Amino acid sequence: DTGVSQDPRHKITKRGQNVTFRCDPISEHNRLYWYRQTLGQGPEFLTYFQNEAQLEKSRLLSDRFSAERPKGSFSTLEIQRTEQGDSAMYLCASSLSGRNSPLHFGNGTRLTVT
Amino acid sequence: AQRVTQPEKLLSVFKGAPVELKCNYSYSGSPELFWYVQYSRQRLQLLLRHISRESIKGFTADLNKGETSFHLKKPFAQEEDSAMYYCALSPNILTGGGNKLTFGTGTQLKVEL
Protein backbone atom coordinates (compact mmCIF):
# COMPACT_ATOMS: atom_id res chain seq x y z
CA ASP A 1 0.00 0.00 0.00
CA THR A 2 1.61 3.24 -1.14
CA GLY A 3 -0.99 5.48 0.45
CA VAL A 4 -0.67 7.77 3.45
CA SER A 5 0.55 5.89 6.50
CA GLN A 6 0.21 6.89 10.13
CA ASP A 7 1.89 5.53 13.20
CA PRO A 8 0.83 4.39 15.72
CA ARG A 9 -2.69 3.20 14.96
CA HIS A 10 -3.69 3.46 18.60
CA LYS A 11 -2.18 5.30 21.55
CA ILE A 12 -3.35 5.17 25.15
CA THR A 13 -1.73 7.65 27.49
CA LYS A 14 -2.26 9.11 30.91
CA ARG A 15 -3.31 12.70 31.37
CA GLY A 16 -0.32 15.00 31.50
CA GLN A 17 1.92 12.86 29.32
CA ASN A 18 3.31 13.95 25.96
CA VAL A 19 2.53 12.01 22.78
CA THR A 20 3.88 12.18 19.24
CA PHE A 21 2.29 10.87 16.08
CA ARG A 22 3.92 10.36 12.71
CA CYS A 23 2.52 10.68 9.20
CA ASP A 24 4.18 9.58 5.98
CA PRO A 25 2.43 11.12 2.98
CA ILE A 26 2.30 9.85 -0.57
CA SER A 27 5.83 10.50 -1.79
CA GLU A 28 5.11 12.97 -4.58
CA HIS A 29 2.61 15.01 -2.53
CA ASN A 30 3.92 18.35 -1.33
CA ARG A 31 0.92 19.25 0.84
CA LEU A 32 0.25 17.58 4.15
CA TYR A 33 -2.72 18.14 6.47
CA TRP A 34 -3.65 17.20 10.01
CA TYR A 35 -7.26 16.78 11.06
CA ARG A 36 -8.93 15.73 14.29
CA GLN A 37 -12.15 13.75 14.47
CA THR A 38 -14.24 13.15 17.58
CA LEU A 39 -17.19 10.82 17.91
CA GLY A 40 -20.16 11.90 15.84
CA GLN A 41 -18.30 14.71 14.14
CA GLY A 42 -16.63 15.17 10.81
CA PRO A 43 -12.90 15.73 10.58
CA GLU A 44 -11.83 19.19 11.80
CA PHE A 45 -8.86 20.94 10.23
CA LEU A 46 -5.85 21.50 12.47
CA THR A 47 -2.96 22.58 10.26
CA TYR A 48 -1.33 22.12 6.88
CA PHE A 49 2.10 22.24 5.29
CA GLN A 50 3.32 22.94 1.83
CA ASN A 51 6.68 21.24 1.66
CA GLU A 52 8.32 22.11 4.99
CA ALA A 53 6.42 25.37 5.54
CA GLN A 54 3.48 25.36 7.93
CA LEU A 55 1.07 27.67 6.12
CA GLU A 56 -2.00 27.65 8.34
CA LYS A 57 -3.01 26.64 11.84
CA SER A 58 -6.54 26.36 13.18
CA ARG A 59 -7.67 28.00 16.40
CA LEU A 60 -8.22 24.41 17.55
CA LEU A 61 -4.46 23.98 17.67
CA SER A 62 -3.64 25.17 21.17
CA ASP A 63 -0.13 25.94 22.41
CA ARG A 64 0.14 22.34 23.59
CA PHE A 65 0.04 21.13 19.99
CA SER A 66 2.97 21.41 17.62
CA ALA A 67 3.43 20.00 14.16
CA GLU A 68 6.56 19.76 12.08
CA ARG A 69 7.57 18.62 8.65
CA PRO A 70 11.30 19.16 8.77
CA LYS A 71 12.36 17.91 5.35
CA GLY A 72 9.10 18.32 3.52
CA SER A 73 8.43 14.59 3.69
CA PHE A 74 7.04 12.98 6.85
CA SER A 75 5.36 15.01 9.56
CA THR A 76 4.98 14.72 13.31
CA LEU A 77 2.22 16.01 15.55
CA GLU A 78 3.09 16.37 19.21
CA ILE A 79 0.65 16.99 22.02
CA GLN A 80 2.17 18.11 25.31
CA ARG A 81 0.52 17.69 28.70
CA THR A 82 -2.37 15.72 27.25
CA GLU A 83 -5.90 16.29 28.54
CA GLN A 84 -8.90 13.99 28.36
CA GLY A 85 -10.44 16.33 25.80
CA ASP A 86 -7.59 15.49 23.45
CA SER A 87 -9.00 11.97 23.01
CA ALA A 88 -9.87 11.71 19.33
CA MET A 89 -8.88 10.24 16.00
CA TYR A 90 -6.03 12.21 14.45
CA LEU A 91 -6.06 12.02 10.67
CA CYS A 92 -3.31 12.91 8.27
CA ALA A 93 -3.88 13.62 4.60
CA SER A 94 -1.70 14.63 1.69
CA SER A 95 -2.26 16.12 -1.75
CA LEU A 96 -0.56 17.72 -4.68
CA SER A 97 -0.65 21.50 -4.71
CA GLY A 98 -2.70 21.77 -7.88
CA ARG A 99 -6.11 23.33 -7.80
CA ASN A 100 -8.55 21.10 -6.02
CA SER A 101 -6.19 18.16 -5.95
CA PRO A 102 -7.99 15.60 -3.81
CA LEU A 103 -6.87 14.84 -0.30
CA HIS A 104 -5.71 11.28 0.38
CA PHE A 105 -6.23 10.26 3.99
CA GLY A 106 -4.39 7.86 6.22
CA ASN A 107 -6.09 5.42 8.57
CA GLY A 108 -5.58 7.74 11.50
CA THR A 109 -4.15 7.47 15.01
CA ARG A 110 -6.71 6.94 17.75
CA LEU A 111 -5.64 8.68 20.96
CA THR A 112 -7.20 7.81 24.29
CA VAL A 113 -6.24 9.92 27.29
CA THR A 114 -7.08 8.31 30.63
CA ALA B 1 -17.08 31.58 8.35
CA GLN B 2 -17.72 28.50 6.30
CA ARG B 3 -20.02 25.72 7.43
CA VAL B 4 -21.32 22.44 6.05
CA THR B 5 -24.57 20.96 7.33
CA GLN B 6 -25.69 17.38 6.89
CA PRO B 7 -29.05 17.19 8.62
CA GLU B 8 -29.36 13.41 8.76
CA LYS B 9 -27.12 11.31 10.98
CA LEU B 10 -28.59 8.10 9.62
CA LEU B 11 -30.41 7.27 6.40
CA SER B 12 -31.83 3.81 5.94
CA VAL B 13 -33.16 2.66 2.55
CA PHE B 14 -34.01 -0.63 0.90
CA LYS B 15 -31.88 -2.07 -1.87
CA GLY B 16 -33.02 -0.69 -5.22
CA ALA B 17 -34.60 2.41 -3.71
CA PRO B 18 -33.40 5.92 -4.61
CA VAL B 19 -30.94 7.62 -2.27
CA GLU B 20 -30.51 11.31 -1.51
CA LEU B 21 -28.00 12.46 1.08
CA LYS B 22 -28.49 16.12 1.89
CA CYS B 23 -25.76 18.71 2.20
CA ASN B 24 -26.12 22.46 2.65
CA TYR B 25 -23.28 24.90 2.97
CA SER B 26 -22.58 28.42 4.08
CA TYR B 27 -19.73 30.32 2.47
CA SER B 28 -19.28 33.91 1.30
CA GLY B 29 -17.90 33.13 -2.11
CA SER B 30 -17.79 30.34 -4.66
CA PRO B 31 -16.56 27.22 -2.90
CA GLU B 32 -15.52 23.88 -4.24
CA LEU B 33 -17.69 21.02 -2.94
CA PHE B 34 -16.80 17.38 -2.41
CA TRP B 35 -18.29 14.14 -1.16
CA TYR B 36 -16.03 11.78 0.80
CA VAL B 37 -16.97 8.25 1.80
CA GLN B 38 -15.73 5.93 4.50
CA TYR B 39 -16.57 2.24 4.16
CA SER B 40 -16.39 -0.01 7.20
CA ARG B 41 -12.78 -0.40 8.40
CA GLN B 42 -11.42 1.65 5.49
CA ARG B 43 -9.92 5.10 5.27
CA LEU B 44 -11.77 8.22 4.23
CA GLN B 45 -11.67 8.56 0.45
CA LEU B 46 -12.90 10.97 -2.18
CA LEU B 47 -16.13 9.95 -3.88
CA LEU B 48 -16.73 12.90 -6.18
CA ARG B 49 -16.29 16.65 -6.58
CA HIS B 50 -18.61 19.12 -8.18
CA ILE B 51 -16.11 20.54 -10.66
CA SER B 52 -15.72 17.14 -12.29
CA ARG B 53 -19.43 16.77 -12.99
CA GLU B 54 -18.95 13.03 -13.03
CA SER B 55 -20.86 10.01 -11.83
CA ILE B 56 -18.95 7.69 -9.53
CA LYS B 57 -20.39 4.31 -8.54
CA GLY B 58 -23.74 5.59 -9.82
CA PHE B 59 -23.67 8.64 -7.52
CA THR B 60 -24.09 12.20 -8.77
CA ALA B 61 -24.20 15.55 -7.01
CA ASP B 62 -25.23 18.91 -8.41
CA LEU B 63 -24.15 22.19 -6.91
CA ASN B 64 -27.15 24.48 -6.45
CA LYS B 65 -25.79 27.91 -5.63
CA GLY B 66 -29.25 29.40 -5.14
CA GLU B 67 -30.12 26.88 -2.45
CA THR B 68 -26.48 26.49 -1.32
CA SER B 69 -26.86 22.74 -1.55
CA PHE B 70 -24.83 19.84 -2.87
CA HIS B 71 -27.02 16.79 -2.36
CA LEU B 72 -25.70 13.34 -3.25
CA LYS B 73 -28.04 11.12 -5.25
CA LYS B 74 -28.21 7.61 -6.59
CA PRO B 75 -31.24 6.19 -8.37
CA PHE B 76 -30.91 2.61 -7.12
CA ALA B 77 -29.15 1.83 -3.84
CA GLN B 78 -26.89 -1.21 -3.60
CA GLU B 79 -25.87 -3.07 -0.47
CA GLU B 80 -22.23 -2.06 -1.01
CA ASP B 81 -23.22 1.61 -0.76
CA SER B 82 -23.62 1.24 3.00
CA ALA B 83 -21.02 3.61 4.46
CA MET B 84 -20.49 6.97 6.16
CA TYR B 85 -20.71 9.89 3.74
CA TYR B 86 -19.20 13.31 4.42
CA CYS B 87 -19.86 16.47 2.47
CA ALA B 88 -16.91 18.87 2.43
CA LEU B 89 -16.18 22.40 1.27
CA SER B 90 -12.93 23.96 0.13
CA PRO B 91 -12.43 27.70 -0.27
CA ASN B 92 -12.06 28.97 -3.81
CA ILE B 93 -8.42 28.44 -4.70
CA LEU B 94 -8.10 32.06 -5.75
CA THR B 95 -8.79 33.25 -2.21
CA GLY B 96 -6.11 31.05 -0.72
CA GLY B 97 -6.45 28.36 1.96
CA GLY B 98 -4.83 25.61 0.01
CA ASN B 99 -7.08 22.60 -0.35
CA LYS B 100 -8.19 22.83 3.28
CA LEU B 101 -11.54 21.13 3.72
CA THR B 102 -14.42 21.90 6.07
CA PHE B 103 -16.46 18.75 6.67
CA GLY B 104 -20.04 18.15 7.68
CA THR B 105 -20.88 15.77 10.51
CA GLY B 106 -21.59 12.92 8.13
CA THR B 107 -24.56 10.72 7.24
CA GLN B 108 -24.47 6.98 7.81
CA LEU B 109 -26.19 5.28 4.87
CA LYS B 110 -27.58 1.83 5.54
CA VAL B 111 -28.91 -0.15 2.62
CA GLU B 112 -31.17 -2.96 3.71
CA LEU B 113 -32.03 -6.05 1.72
PDB file of C-alpha atoms in Angstrom, chain A residues 1 3-5 31 33 35 37 40-45 48 56 91 95-107, chain B residues 9 32 34 36 38 41-46 49 51 86 90-94 96-106:
ATOM      1  CA  ASP A   1       0.000   0.000   0.000  1.00  0.00           C
ATOM      2  CA  GLY A   3      -0.991   5.484   0.449  1.00  0.00           C
ATOM      3  CA  VAL A   4      -0.667   7.768   3.449  1.00  0.00           C
ATOM      4  CA  SER A   5       0.551   5.887   6.499  1.00  0.00           C
ATOM      5  CA  ARG A  31       0.923  19.254   0.845  1.00  0.00           C
ATOM      6  CA  TYR A  33      -2.723  18.141   6.466  1.00  0.00           C
ATOM      7  CA  TYR A  35      -7.264  16.780  11.060  1.00  0.00           C
ATOM      8  CA  GLN A  37     -12.148  13.755  14.473  1.00  0.00           C
ATOM      9  CA  GLY A  40     -20.165  11.898  15.838  1.00  0.00           C
ATOM     10  CA  GLN A  41     -18.304  14.713  14.140  1.00  0.00           C
ATOM     11  CA  GLY A  42     -16.634  15.167  10.810  1.00  0.00           C
ATOM     12  CA  PRO A  43     -12.896  15.731  10.581  1.00  0.00           C
ATOM     13  CA  GLU A  44     -11.826  19.188  11.800  1.00  0.00           C
ATOM     14  CA  PHE A  45      -8.865  20.945  10.228  1.00  0.00           C
ATOM     15  CA  TYR A  48      -1.329  22.121   6.878  1.00  0.00           C
ATOM     16  CA  GLU A  56      -1.999  27.651   8.337  1.00  0.00           C
ATOM     17  CA  LEU A  91      -6.064  12.019  10.671  1.00  0.00           C
ATOM     18  CA  SER A  95      -2.255  16.124  -1.746  1.00  0.00           C
ATOM     19  CA  LEU A  96      -0.555  17.722  -4.682  1.00  0.00           C
ATOM     20  CA  SER A  97      -0.654  21.498  -4.714  1.00  0.00           C
ATOM     21  CA  GLY A  98      -2.698  21.766  -7.885  1.00  0.00           C
ATOM     22  CA  ARG A  99      -6.114  23.333  -7.802  1.00  0.00           C
ATOM     23  CA  ASN A 100      -8.547  21.095  -6.023  1.00  0.00           C
ATOM     24  CA  SER A 101      -6.185  18.158  -5.949  1.00  0.00           C
ATOM     25  CA  PRO A 102      -7.994  15.600  -3.812  1.00  0.00           C
ATOM     26  CA  LEU A 103      -6.866  14.838  -0.298  1.00  0.00           C
ATOM     27  CA  HIS A 104      -5.705  11.280   0.376  1.00  0.00           C
ATOM     28  CA  PHE A 105      -6.226  10.261   3.986  1.00  0.00           C
ATOM     29  CA  GLY A 106      -4.389   7.860   6.218  1.00  0.00           C
ATOM     30  CA  ASN A 107      -6.087   5.418   8.575  1.00  0.00           C
TER      31      ASN A 107
ATOM     32  CA  LYS B   9     -27.117  11.308  10.978  1.00  0.00           C
ATOM     33  CA  GLU B  32     -15.521  23.877  -4.235  1.00  0.00           C
ATOM     34  CA  PHE B  34     -16.804  17.376  -2.406  1.00  0.00           C
ATOM     35  CA  TYR B  36     -16.029  11.783   0.796  1.00  0.00           C
ATOM     36  CA  GLN B  38     -15.734   5.926   4.496  1.00  0.00           C
ATOM     37  CA  ARG B  41     -12.775  -0.398   8.395  1.00  0.00           C
ATOM     38  CA  GLN B  42     -11.421   1.654   5.491  1.00  0.00           C
ATOM     39  CA  ARG B  43      -9.917   5.096   5.274  1.00  0.00           C
ATOM     40  CA  LEU B  44     -11.767   8.216   4.227  1.00  0.00           C
ATOM     41  CA  GLN B  45     -11.671   8.564   0.454  1.00  0.00           C
ATOM     42  CA  LEU B  46     -12.901  10.973  -2.181  1.00  0.00           C
ATOM     43  CA  ARG B  49     -16.295  16.649  -6.584  1.00  0.00           C
ATOM     44  CA  ILE B  51     -16.112  20.541 -10.664  1.00  0.00           C
ATOM     45  CA  TYR B  86     -19.204  13.307   4.421  1.00  0.00           C
ATOM     46  CA  SER B  90     -12.931  23.961   0.126  1.00  0.00           C
ATOM     47  CA  PRO B  91     -12.432  27.702  -0.272  1.00  0.00           C
ATOM     48  CA  ASN B  92     -12.057  28.966  -3.810  1.00  0.00           C
ATOM     49  CA  ILE B  93      -8.423  28.435  -4.696  1.00  0.00           C
ATOM     50  CA  LEU B  94      -8.104  32.063  -5.753  1.00  0.00           C
ATOM     51  CA  GLY B  96      -6.111  31.049  -0.723  1.00  0.00           C
ATOM     52  CA  GLY B  97      -6.453  28.361   1.963  1.00  0.00           C
ATOM     53  CA  GLY B  98      -4.834  25.606   0.013  1.00  0.00           C
ATOM     54  CA  ASN B  99      -7.076  22.599  -0.352  1.00  0.00           C
ATOM     55  CA  LYS B 100      -8.192  22.828   3.275  1.00  0.00           C
ATOM     56  CA  LEU B 101     -11.544  21.133   3.723  1.00  0.00           C
ATOM     57  CA  THR B 102     -14.420  21.899   6.066  1.00  0.00           C
ATOM     58  CA  PHE B 103     -16.465  18.748   6.670  1.00  0.00           C
ATOM     59  CA  GLY B 104     -20.042  18.154   7.677  1.00  0.00           C
ATOM     60  CA  THR B 105     -20.881  15.772  10.506  1.00  0.00           C
ATOM     61  CA  GLY B 106     -21.589  12.916   8.126  1.00  0.00           C
TER      62      GLY B 106
END
